[in-house]
Structures are given as C-alpha cells and as structure tokens.
PDB file of C-alpha atoms in Angstrom:
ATOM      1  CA  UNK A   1     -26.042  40.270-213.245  1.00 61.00           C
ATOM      2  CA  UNK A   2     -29.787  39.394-211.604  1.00 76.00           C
ATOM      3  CA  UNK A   3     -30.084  36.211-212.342  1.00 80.00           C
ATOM      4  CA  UNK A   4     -34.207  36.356-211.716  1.00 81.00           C
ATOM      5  CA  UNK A   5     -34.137  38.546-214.513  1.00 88.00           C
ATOM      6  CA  UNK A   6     -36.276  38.190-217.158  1.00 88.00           C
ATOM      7  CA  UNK A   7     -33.634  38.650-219.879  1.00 92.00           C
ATOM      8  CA  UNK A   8     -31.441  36.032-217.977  1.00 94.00           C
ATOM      9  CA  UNK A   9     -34.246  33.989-217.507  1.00 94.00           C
ATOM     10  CA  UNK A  10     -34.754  34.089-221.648  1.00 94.00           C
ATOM     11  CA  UNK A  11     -30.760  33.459-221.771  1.00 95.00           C
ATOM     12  CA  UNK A  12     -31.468  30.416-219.873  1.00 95.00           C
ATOM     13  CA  UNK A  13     -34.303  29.097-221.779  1.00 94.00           C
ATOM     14  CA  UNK A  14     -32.369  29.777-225.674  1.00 94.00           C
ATOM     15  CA  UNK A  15     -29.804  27.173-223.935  1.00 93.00           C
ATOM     16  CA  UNK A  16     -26.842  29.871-223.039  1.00 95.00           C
ATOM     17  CA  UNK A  17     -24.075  28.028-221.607  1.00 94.00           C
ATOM     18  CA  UNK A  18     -22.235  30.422-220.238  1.00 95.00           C
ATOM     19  CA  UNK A  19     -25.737  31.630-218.482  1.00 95.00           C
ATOM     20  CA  UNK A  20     -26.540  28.266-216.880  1.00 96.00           C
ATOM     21  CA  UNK A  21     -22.593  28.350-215.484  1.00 96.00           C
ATOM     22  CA  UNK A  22     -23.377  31.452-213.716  1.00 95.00           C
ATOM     23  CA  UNK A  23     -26.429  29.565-212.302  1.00 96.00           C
ATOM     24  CA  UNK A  24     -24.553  26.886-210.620  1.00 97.00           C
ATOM     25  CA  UNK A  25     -22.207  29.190-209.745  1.00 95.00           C
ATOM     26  CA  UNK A  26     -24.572  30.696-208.106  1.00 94.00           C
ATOM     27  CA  UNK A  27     -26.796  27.978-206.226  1.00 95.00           C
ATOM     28  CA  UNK A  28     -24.466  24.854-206.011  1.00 97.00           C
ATOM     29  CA  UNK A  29     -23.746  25.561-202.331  1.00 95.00           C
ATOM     30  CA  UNK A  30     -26.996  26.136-201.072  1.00 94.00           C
ATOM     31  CA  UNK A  31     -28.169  23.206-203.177  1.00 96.00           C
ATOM     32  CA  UNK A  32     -25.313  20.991-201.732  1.00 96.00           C
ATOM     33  CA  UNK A  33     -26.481  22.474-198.329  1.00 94.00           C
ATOM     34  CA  UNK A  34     -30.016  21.721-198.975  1.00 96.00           C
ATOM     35  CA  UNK A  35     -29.223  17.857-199.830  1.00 97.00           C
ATOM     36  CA  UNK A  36     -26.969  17.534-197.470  1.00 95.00           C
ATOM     37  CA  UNK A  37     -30.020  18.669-194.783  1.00 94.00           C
ATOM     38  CA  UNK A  38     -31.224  15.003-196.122  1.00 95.00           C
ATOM     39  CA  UNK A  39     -28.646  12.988-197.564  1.00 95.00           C
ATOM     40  CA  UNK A  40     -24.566  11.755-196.874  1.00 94.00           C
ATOM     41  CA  UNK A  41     -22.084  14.358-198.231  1.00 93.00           C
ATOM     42  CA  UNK A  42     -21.551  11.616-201.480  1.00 96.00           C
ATOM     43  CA  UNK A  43     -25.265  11.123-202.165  1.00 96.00           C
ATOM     44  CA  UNK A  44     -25.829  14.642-201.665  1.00 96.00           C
ATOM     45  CA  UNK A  45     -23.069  15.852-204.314  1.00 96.00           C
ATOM     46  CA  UNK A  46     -24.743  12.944-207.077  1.00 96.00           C
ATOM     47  CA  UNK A  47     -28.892  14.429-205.792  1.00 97.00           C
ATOM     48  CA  UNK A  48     -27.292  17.963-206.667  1.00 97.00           C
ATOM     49  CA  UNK A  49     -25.960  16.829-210.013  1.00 97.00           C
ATOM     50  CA  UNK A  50     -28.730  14.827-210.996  1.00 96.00           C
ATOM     51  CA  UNK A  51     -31.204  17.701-210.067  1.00 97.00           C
ATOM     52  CA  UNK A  52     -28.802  20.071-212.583  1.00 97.00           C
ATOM     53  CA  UNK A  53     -29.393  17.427-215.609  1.00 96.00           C
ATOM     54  CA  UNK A  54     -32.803  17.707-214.533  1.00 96.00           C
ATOM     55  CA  UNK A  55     -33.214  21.341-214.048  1.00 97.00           C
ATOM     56  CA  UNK A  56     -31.319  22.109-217.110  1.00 96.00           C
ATOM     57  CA  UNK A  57     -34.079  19.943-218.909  1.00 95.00           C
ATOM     58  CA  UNK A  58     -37.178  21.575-217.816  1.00 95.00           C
ATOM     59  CA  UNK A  59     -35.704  25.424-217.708  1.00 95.00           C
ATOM     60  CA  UNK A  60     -37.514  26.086-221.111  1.00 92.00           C
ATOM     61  CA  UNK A  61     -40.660  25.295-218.682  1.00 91.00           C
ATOM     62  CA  UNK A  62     -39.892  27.353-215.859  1.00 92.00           C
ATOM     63  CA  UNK A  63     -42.966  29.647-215.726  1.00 87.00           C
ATOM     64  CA  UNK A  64     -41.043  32.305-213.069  1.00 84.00           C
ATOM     65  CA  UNK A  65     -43.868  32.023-210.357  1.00 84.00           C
ATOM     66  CA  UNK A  66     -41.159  31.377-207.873  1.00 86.00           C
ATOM     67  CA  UNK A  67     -37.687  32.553-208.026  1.00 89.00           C
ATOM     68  CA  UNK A  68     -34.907  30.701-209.623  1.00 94.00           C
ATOM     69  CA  UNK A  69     -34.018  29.613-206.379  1.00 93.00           C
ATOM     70  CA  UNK A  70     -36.661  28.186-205.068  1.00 93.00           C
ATOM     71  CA  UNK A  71     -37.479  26.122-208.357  1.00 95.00           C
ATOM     72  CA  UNK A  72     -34.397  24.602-208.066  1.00 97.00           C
ATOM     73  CA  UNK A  73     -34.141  23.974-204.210  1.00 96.00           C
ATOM     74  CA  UNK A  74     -37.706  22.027-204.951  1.00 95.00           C
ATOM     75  CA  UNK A  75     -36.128  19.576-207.931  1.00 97.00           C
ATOM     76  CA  UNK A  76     -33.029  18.768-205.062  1.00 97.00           C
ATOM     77  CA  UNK A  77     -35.403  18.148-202.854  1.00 96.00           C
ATOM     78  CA  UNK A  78     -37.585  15.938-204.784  1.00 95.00           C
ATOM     79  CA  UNK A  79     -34.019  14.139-206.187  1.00 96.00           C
ATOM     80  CA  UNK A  80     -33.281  13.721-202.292  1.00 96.00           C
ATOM     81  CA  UNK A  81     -36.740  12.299-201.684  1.00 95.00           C
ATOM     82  CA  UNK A  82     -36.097   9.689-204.883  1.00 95.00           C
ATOM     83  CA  UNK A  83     -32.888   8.698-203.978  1.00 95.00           C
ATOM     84  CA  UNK A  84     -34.387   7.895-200.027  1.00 95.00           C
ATOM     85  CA  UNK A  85     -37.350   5.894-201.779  1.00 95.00           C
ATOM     86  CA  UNK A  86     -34.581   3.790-203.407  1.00 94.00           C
ATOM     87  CA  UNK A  87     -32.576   3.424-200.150  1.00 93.00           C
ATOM     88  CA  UNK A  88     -36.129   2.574-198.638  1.00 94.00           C
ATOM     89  CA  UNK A  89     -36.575   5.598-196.195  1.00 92.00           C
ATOM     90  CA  UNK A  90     -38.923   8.351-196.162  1.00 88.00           C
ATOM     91  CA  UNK A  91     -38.692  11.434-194.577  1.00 88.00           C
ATOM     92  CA  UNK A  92     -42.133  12.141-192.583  1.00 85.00           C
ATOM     93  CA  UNK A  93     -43.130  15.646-191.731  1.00 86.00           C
ATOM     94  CA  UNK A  94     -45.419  14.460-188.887  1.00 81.00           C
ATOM     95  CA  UNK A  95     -43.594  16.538-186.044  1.00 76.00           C
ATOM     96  CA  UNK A  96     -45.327  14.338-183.384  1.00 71.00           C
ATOM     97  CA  UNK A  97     -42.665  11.430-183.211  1.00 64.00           C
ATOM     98  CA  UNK A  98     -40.162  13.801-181.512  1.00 70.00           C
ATOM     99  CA  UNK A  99     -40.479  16.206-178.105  1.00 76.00           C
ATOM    100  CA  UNK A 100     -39.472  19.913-177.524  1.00 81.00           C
ATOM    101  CA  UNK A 101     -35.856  19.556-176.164  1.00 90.00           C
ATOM    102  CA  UNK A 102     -36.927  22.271-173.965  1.00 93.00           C
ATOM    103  CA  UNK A 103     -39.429  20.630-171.599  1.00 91.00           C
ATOM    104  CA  UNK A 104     -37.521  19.807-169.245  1.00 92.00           C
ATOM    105  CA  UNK A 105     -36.537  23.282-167.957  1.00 96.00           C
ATOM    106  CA  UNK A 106     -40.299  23.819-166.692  1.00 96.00           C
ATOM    107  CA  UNK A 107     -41.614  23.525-163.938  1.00 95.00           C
ATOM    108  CA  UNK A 108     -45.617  21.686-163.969  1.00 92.00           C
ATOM    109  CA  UNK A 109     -47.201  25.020-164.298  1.00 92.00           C
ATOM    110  CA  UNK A 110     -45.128  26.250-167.023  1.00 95.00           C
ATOM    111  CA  UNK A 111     -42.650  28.275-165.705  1.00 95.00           C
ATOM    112  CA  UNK A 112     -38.721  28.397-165.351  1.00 97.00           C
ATOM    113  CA  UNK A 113     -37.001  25.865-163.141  1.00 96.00           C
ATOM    114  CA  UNK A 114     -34.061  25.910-165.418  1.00 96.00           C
ATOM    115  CA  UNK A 115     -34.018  29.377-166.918  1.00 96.00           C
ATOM    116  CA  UNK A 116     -31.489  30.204-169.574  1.00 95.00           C
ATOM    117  CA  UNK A 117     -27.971  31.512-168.491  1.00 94.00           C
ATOM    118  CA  UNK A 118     -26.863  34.957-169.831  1.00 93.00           C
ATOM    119  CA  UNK A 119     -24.869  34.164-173.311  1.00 91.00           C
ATOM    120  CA  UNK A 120     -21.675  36.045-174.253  1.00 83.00           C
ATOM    121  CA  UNK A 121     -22.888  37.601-177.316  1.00 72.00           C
ATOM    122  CA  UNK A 122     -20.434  40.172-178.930  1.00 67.00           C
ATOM    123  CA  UNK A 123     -23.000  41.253-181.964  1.00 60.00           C
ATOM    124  CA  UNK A 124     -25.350  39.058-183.895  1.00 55.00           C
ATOM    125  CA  UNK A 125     -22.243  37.537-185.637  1.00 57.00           C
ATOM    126  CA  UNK A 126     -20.499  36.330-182.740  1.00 66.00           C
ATOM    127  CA  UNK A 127     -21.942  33.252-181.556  1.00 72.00           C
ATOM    128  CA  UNK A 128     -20.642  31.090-184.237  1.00 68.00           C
ATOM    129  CA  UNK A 129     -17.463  32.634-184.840  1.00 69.00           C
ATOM    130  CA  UNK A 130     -16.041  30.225-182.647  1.00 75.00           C
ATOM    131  CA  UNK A 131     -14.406  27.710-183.615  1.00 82.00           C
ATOM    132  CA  UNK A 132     -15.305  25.075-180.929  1.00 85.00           C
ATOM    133  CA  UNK A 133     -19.114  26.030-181.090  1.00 87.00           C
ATOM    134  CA  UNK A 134     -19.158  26.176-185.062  1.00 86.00           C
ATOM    135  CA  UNK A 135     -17.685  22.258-184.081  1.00 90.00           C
ATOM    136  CA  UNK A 136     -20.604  21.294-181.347  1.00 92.00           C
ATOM    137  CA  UNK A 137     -23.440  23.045-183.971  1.00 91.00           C
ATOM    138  CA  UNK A 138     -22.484  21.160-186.755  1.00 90.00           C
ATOM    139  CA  UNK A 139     -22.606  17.938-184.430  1.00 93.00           C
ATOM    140  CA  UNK A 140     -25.776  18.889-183.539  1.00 94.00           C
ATOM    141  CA  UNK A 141     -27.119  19.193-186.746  1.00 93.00           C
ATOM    142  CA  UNK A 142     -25.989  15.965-187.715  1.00 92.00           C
ATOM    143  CA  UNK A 143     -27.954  14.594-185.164  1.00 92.00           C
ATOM    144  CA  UNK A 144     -30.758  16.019-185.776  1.00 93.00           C
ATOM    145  CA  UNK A 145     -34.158  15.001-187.462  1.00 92.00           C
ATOM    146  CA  UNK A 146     -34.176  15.439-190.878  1.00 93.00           C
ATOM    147  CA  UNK A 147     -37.098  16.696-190.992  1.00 94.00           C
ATOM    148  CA  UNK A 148     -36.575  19.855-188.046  1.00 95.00           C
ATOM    149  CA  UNK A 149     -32.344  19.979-189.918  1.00 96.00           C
ATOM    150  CA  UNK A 150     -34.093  20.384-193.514  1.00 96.00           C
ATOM    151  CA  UNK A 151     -36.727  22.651-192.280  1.00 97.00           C
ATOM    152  CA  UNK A 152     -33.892  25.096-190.408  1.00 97.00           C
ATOM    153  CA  UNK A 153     -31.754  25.195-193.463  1.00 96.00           C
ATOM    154  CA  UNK A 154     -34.426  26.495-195.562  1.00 96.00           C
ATOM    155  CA  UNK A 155     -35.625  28.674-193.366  1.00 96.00           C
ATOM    156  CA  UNK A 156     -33.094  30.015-191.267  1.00 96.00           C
ATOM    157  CA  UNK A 157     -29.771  29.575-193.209  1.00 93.00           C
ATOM    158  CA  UNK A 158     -31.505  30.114-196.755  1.00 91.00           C
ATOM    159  CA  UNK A 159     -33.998  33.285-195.297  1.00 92.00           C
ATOM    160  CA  UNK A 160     -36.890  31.069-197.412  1.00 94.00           C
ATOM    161  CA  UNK A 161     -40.812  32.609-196.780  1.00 93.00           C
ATOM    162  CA  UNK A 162     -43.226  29.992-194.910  1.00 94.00           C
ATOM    163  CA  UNK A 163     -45.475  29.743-197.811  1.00 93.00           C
ATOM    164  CA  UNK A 164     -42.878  28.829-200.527  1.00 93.00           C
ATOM    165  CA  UNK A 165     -41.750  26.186-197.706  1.00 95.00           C
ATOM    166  CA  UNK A 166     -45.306  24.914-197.375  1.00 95.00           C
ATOM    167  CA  UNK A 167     -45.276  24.350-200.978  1.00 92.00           C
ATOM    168  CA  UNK A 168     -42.380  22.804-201.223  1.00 92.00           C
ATOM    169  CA  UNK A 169     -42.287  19.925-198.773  1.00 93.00           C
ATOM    170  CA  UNK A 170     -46.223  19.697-198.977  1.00 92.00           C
ATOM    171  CA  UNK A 171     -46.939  20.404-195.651  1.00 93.00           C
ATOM    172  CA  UNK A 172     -49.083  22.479-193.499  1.00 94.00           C
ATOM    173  CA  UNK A 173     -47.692  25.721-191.782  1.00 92.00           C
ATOM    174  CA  UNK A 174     -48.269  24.710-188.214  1.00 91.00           C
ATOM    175  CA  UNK A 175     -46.347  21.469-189.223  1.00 94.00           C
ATOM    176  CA  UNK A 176     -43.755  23.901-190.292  1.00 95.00           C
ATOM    177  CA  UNK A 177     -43.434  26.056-187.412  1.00 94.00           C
ATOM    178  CA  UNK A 178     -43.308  22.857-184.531  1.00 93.00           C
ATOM    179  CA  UNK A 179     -40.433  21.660-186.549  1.00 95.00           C
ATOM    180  CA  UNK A 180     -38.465  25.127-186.886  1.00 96.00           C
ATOM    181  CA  UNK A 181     -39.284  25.593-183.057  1.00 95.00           C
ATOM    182  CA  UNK A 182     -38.134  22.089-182.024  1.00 95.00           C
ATOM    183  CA  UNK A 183     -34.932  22.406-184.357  1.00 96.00           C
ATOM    184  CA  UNK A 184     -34.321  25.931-182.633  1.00 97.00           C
ATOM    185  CA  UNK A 185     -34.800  24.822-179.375  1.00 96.00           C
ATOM    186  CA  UNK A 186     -31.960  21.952-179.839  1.00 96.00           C
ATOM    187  CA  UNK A 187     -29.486  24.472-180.928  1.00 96.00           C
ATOM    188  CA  UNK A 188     -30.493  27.109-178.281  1.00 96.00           C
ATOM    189  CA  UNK A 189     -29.993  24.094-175.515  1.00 96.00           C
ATOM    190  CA  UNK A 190     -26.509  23.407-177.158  1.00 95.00           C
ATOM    191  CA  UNK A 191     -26.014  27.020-177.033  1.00 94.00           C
ATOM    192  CA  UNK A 192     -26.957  27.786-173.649  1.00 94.00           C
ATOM    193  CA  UNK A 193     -24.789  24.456-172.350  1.00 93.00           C
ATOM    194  CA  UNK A 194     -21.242  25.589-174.255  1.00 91.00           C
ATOM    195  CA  UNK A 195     -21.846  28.981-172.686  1.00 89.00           C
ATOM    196  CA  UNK A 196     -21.675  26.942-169.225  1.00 88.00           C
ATOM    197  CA  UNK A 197     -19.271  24.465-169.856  1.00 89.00           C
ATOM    198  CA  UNK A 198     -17.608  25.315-173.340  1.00 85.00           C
ATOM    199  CA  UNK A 199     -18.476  21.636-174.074  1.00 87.00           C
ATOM    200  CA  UNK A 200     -21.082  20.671-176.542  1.00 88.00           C
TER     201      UNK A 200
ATOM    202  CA  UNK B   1     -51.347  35.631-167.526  1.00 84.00           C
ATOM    203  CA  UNK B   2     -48.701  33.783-170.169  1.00 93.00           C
ATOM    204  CA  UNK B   3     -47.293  30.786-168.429  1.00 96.00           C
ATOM    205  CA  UNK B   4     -43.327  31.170-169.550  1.00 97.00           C
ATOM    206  CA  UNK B   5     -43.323  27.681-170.907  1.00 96.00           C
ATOM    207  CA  UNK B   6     -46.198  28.971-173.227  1.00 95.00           C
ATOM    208  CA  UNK B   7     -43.611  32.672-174.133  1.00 97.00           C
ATOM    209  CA  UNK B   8     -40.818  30.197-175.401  1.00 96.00           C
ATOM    210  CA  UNK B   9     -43.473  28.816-177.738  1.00 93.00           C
ATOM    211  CA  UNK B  10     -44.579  31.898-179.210  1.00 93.00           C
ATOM    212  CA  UNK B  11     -41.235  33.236-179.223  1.00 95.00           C
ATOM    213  CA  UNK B  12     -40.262  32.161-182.815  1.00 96.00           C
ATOM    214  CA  UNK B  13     -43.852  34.503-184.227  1.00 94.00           C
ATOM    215  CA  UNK B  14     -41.398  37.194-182.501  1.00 93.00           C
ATOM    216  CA  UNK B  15     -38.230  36.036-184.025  1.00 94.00           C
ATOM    217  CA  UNK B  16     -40.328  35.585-187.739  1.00 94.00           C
ATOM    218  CA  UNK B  17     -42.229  38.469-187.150  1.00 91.00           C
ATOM    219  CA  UNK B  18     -45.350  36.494-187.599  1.00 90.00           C
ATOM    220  CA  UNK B  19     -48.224  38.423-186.975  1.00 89.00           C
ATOM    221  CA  UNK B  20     -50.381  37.758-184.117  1.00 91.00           C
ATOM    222  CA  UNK B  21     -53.806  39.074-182.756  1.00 93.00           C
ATOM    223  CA  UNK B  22     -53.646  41.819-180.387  1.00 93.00           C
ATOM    224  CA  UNK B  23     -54.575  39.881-177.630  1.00 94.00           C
ATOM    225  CA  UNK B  24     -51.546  37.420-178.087  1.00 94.00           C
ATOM    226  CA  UNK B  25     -49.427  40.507-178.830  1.00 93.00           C
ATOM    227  CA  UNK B  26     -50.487  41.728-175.805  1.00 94.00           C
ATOM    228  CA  UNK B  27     -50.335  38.929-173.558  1.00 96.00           C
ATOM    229  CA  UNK B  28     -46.656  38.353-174.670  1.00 96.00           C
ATOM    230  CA  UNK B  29     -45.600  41.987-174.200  1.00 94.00           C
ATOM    231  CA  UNK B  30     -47.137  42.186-170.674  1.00 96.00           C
ATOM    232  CA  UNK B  31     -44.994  38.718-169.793  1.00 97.00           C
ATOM    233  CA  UNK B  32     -41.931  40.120-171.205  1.00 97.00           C
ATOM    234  CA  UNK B  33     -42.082  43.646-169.469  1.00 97.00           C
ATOM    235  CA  UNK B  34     -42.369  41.286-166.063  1.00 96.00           C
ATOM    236  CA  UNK B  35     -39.957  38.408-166.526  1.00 97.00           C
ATOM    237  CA  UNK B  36     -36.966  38.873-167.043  1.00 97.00           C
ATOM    238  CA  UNK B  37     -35.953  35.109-168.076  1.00 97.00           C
ATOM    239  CA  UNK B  38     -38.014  34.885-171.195  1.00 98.00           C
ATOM    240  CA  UNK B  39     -36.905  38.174-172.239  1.00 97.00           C
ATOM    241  CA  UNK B  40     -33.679  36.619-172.083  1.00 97.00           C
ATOM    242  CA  UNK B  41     -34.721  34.124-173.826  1.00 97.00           C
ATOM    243  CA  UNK B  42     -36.160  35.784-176.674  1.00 97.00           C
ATOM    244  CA  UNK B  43     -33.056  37.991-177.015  1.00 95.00           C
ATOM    245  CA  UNK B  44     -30.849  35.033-177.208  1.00 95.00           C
ATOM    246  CA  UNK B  45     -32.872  33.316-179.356  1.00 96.00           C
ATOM    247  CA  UNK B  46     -32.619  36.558-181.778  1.00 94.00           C
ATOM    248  CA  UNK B  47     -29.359  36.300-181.557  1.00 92.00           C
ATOM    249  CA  UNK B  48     -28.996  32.456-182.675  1.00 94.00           C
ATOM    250  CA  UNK B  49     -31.676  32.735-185.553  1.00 94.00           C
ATOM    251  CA  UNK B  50     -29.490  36.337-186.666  1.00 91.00           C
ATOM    252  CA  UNK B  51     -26.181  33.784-186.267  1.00 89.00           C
ATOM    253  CA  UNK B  52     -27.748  31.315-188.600  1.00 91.00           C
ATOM    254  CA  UNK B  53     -28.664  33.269-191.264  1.00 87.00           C
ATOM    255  CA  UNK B  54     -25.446  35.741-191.687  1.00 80.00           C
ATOM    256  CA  UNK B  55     -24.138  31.918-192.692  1.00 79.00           C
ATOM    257  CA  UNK B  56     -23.559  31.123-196.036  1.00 80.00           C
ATOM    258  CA  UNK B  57     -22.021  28.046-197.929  1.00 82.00           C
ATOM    259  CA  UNK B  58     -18.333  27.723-198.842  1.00 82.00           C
ATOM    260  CA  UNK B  59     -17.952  29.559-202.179  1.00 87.00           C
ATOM    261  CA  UNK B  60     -18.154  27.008-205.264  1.00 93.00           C
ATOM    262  CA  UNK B  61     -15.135  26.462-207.214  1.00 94.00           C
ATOM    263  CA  UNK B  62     -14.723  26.969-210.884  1.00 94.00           C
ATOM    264  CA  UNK B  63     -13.672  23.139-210.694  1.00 95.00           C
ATOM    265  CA  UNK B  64     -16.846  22.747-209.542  1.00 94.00           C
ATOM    266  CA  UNK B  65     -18.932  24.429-212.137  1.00 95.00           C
ATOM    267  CA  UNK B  66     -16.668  22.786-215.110  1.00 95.00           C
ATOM    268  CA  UNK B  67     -17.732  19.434-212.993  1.00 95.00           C
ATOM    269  CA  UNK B  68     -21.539  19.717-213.466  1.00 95.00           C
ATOM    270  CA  UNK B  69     -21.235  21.844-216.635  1.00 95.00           C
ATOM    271  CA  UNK B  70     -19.081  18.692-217.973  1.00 94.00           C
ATOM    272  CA  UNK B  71     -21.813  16.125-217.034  1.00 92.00           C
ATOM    273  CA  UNK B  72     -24.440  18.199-218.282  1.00 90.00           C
ATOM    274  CA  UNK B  73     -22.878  17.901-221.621  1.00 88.00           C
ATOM    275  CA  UNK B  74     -22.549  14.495-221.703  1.00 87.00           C
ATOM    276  CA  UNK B  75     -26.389  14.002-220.923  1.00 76.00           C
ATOM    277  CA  UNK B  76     -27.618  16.035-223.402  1.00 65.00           C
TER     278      UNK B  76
END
C-alpha cells in the first residue's frame, strides 16, 4: 500500500481506522526519532502522541503539498517546540553560539596539521555495525546541540530535501547547511578517534 | 588555490550533491586531484553520511499502534 496515495489519502480523510493504523505503523519511529532529536525519551513518546491526536484532527485538512511524512514530522516538531516553551527553553537555530569541531586540525593558513587517519571501512554499511562505535555515536549525539542533532536526523537519517527542512524549522538554508556541517564534523572527529584508539 | 581547511567546508555540497558554479567545481576538483588528505576526507565523510542514512528506527510494535490508536479514541 502507498500511503501518499491519493486514494489512501481519501481513506484517511473519511476517518478509516484501520488506514490511520497503517500510518503510525508506518511513521511512529521516525516520529519518536524526530522528538527524541529534541526532547527526553518520556517527553518524546507523550510530543509523538499528542502530535497523533493532533494530526488525526486536521487530516481532513491536509492539502498533500508535502508528503505525509513531512506533514507530520512538522506537527512533532511544533509539539516538541510547545512542550520546550512550557519547560521554558527554546531551541535557537542561530548556528553562531557553537564552533566547527574541526578547527583545530588546521594549521593558520588552512591546511592539515592533523589530517584524518585512513578508516577501516568494509562497504558503506560497515562503520556502524559495530557495536562499540554504534555505543560512542549515540553518546555523541546525546551531546550534541539540538539544533546540529535535529538538523542531522532529518536530513541524514530521514534522507529529508533542504527546502522542505527550511520550511519546516523556519530557517534559512545557509543556517541549515553550518549546522549539518558542524553536526557532521562531530561525528567524523568521533569517527576518526575510535579508528585510533577504539575509544570514543 | 583551495586552502584544505576551506575543501572540508565545501565537502558536504559534494556529499549533498549541491550544485556549485564551475569555478567552485573546479577549484575543488583541482585540490582533490593534488591532496591526497582531503580526498580522504571526502571519501570518509561519504562513507559516514552513507552509514547514517542506511539507519532506520526499531520497527514499531503492534502494542504500539493499539497504544496511540487507543488514546486516539478516547480523545475523539
């Protein structure tokens, strides 16, 4: 079943049950993986539901200019931001409050003093089929920014476009692309250090 | 000339396939055939952003869907 289908999309709207199961079966991870880019594992699991009630409210108004998807990774994003407000925080998109992890590896004209080793890499799928470096990434992403961690995931574990990621968190592409590069360049200097010590 | 500092920045249009001008595309491809640290770089960093997206979440449980399903029903 394509669940951007029109005729699902129509199942949706008449209030099919059975079809909006098969839509959280669908997106409930990436949605839990989404809030959890912003929120703790609890008060991402209660954004997620909360974003469902709403969702499932507003699906007769879903106009299909984005794909089911992305509709829905916007209303967990905006629960995310809500339930933030209420905790007084906000998450800022500025990328200036934080520096490229990198910088330190060059020299004052720009070029290598600390180049990167050569990594171990099997196939495209083999970096993170480790155990002990699936361990040290997911400690790194928990230490991240929210901003550069929420970015990645939509981006790089979800395969979003730039533009619908612009639209979504409101913010220019540039803005964007400093925060995927910074976020990047944390997990390629994790990377690049396990390869040497098989430490994170 | 590229500095390499300035390679590792544009490295993620290369990664994205972003398009750039000529003259960037250029400038970057003359770098890379001539150092052979950033191409590393570029290649690992391939290799991370190819890592990252063959992940996907844990598969949802039935449990799961009855949970939400269940909650829906009770806000309607």
């Amino acid at each position: 079943m394509q669940l951007d289908a029109p005729d699902f999309i129509a199942r949706l709207k008449q209030g099919d049950r059975t079809a909006f199961g098969q839509l959280v079966k669908e997106h409930h991870g990436f949605l839990l993986s989404t809030a959890r880019s912003l929120l703790s594992p609890a008060d991402a699991e209660e954004a997620v539901q909360d974003a469902w009630i709403a969702a499932h409210r507003a699906i007769g108004k879903f106009e299909g200019r984005s794909q089911l998807r992305t509709w829905l990774t916007r209303i967990v994003i905006n629960q995310a931001r809500m339930m933030l407000r209420k905790q007084g925080r906000e998450i800022q998109f500025d990328p200036t409050d934080d520096n490229d992890v990198l910088a330190h590896r060059f020299r004052e004209g720009g070029h290598w003093q600390h180049a990167p080793r050569q990594w171990d890499l099997g196939g495209p799928d083999s970096l993170l089929t480790r155990d002990e470096l699936r361990h040290c990434m997911a400690k790194c992403l928990d230490g991240m920014p929210e901003n550069q961690r929420l970015v990645l995931e939509l981006r790089d574990m979800q395969g979003m476009d730039f533009d619908s990621i612009c639209n979504m968190l409101d913010i220019s592409a540039s803005n964007v692309r400093v925060l995927l590069h910074r976020a990047r360049a944390r997990l390629f200097e994790l990377v690049d250090h396990f390869q040497e010590t098989g430490e994170c | 000339m590229l500095k390499c500092k300035e390679v590792v920045e544009k490295a993620d249009a290369l990664v994205d396939g972003t398009p750039l001008s000529w003259r960037e595309r250029f400038a970057l491809r003359l770098h890379l055939m001539m150092c052979h640290h950033c191409r590393r770089y570029v290649r690992q960093l391939q290799s991370l952003v190819a890592s990252l997206r063959n992940r996907t979440p844990p598969p949802v449980s039935d449990d799961q869907v009855s949970k939400v399903m269940n909650q829906l029903d009770s806000k309607s």
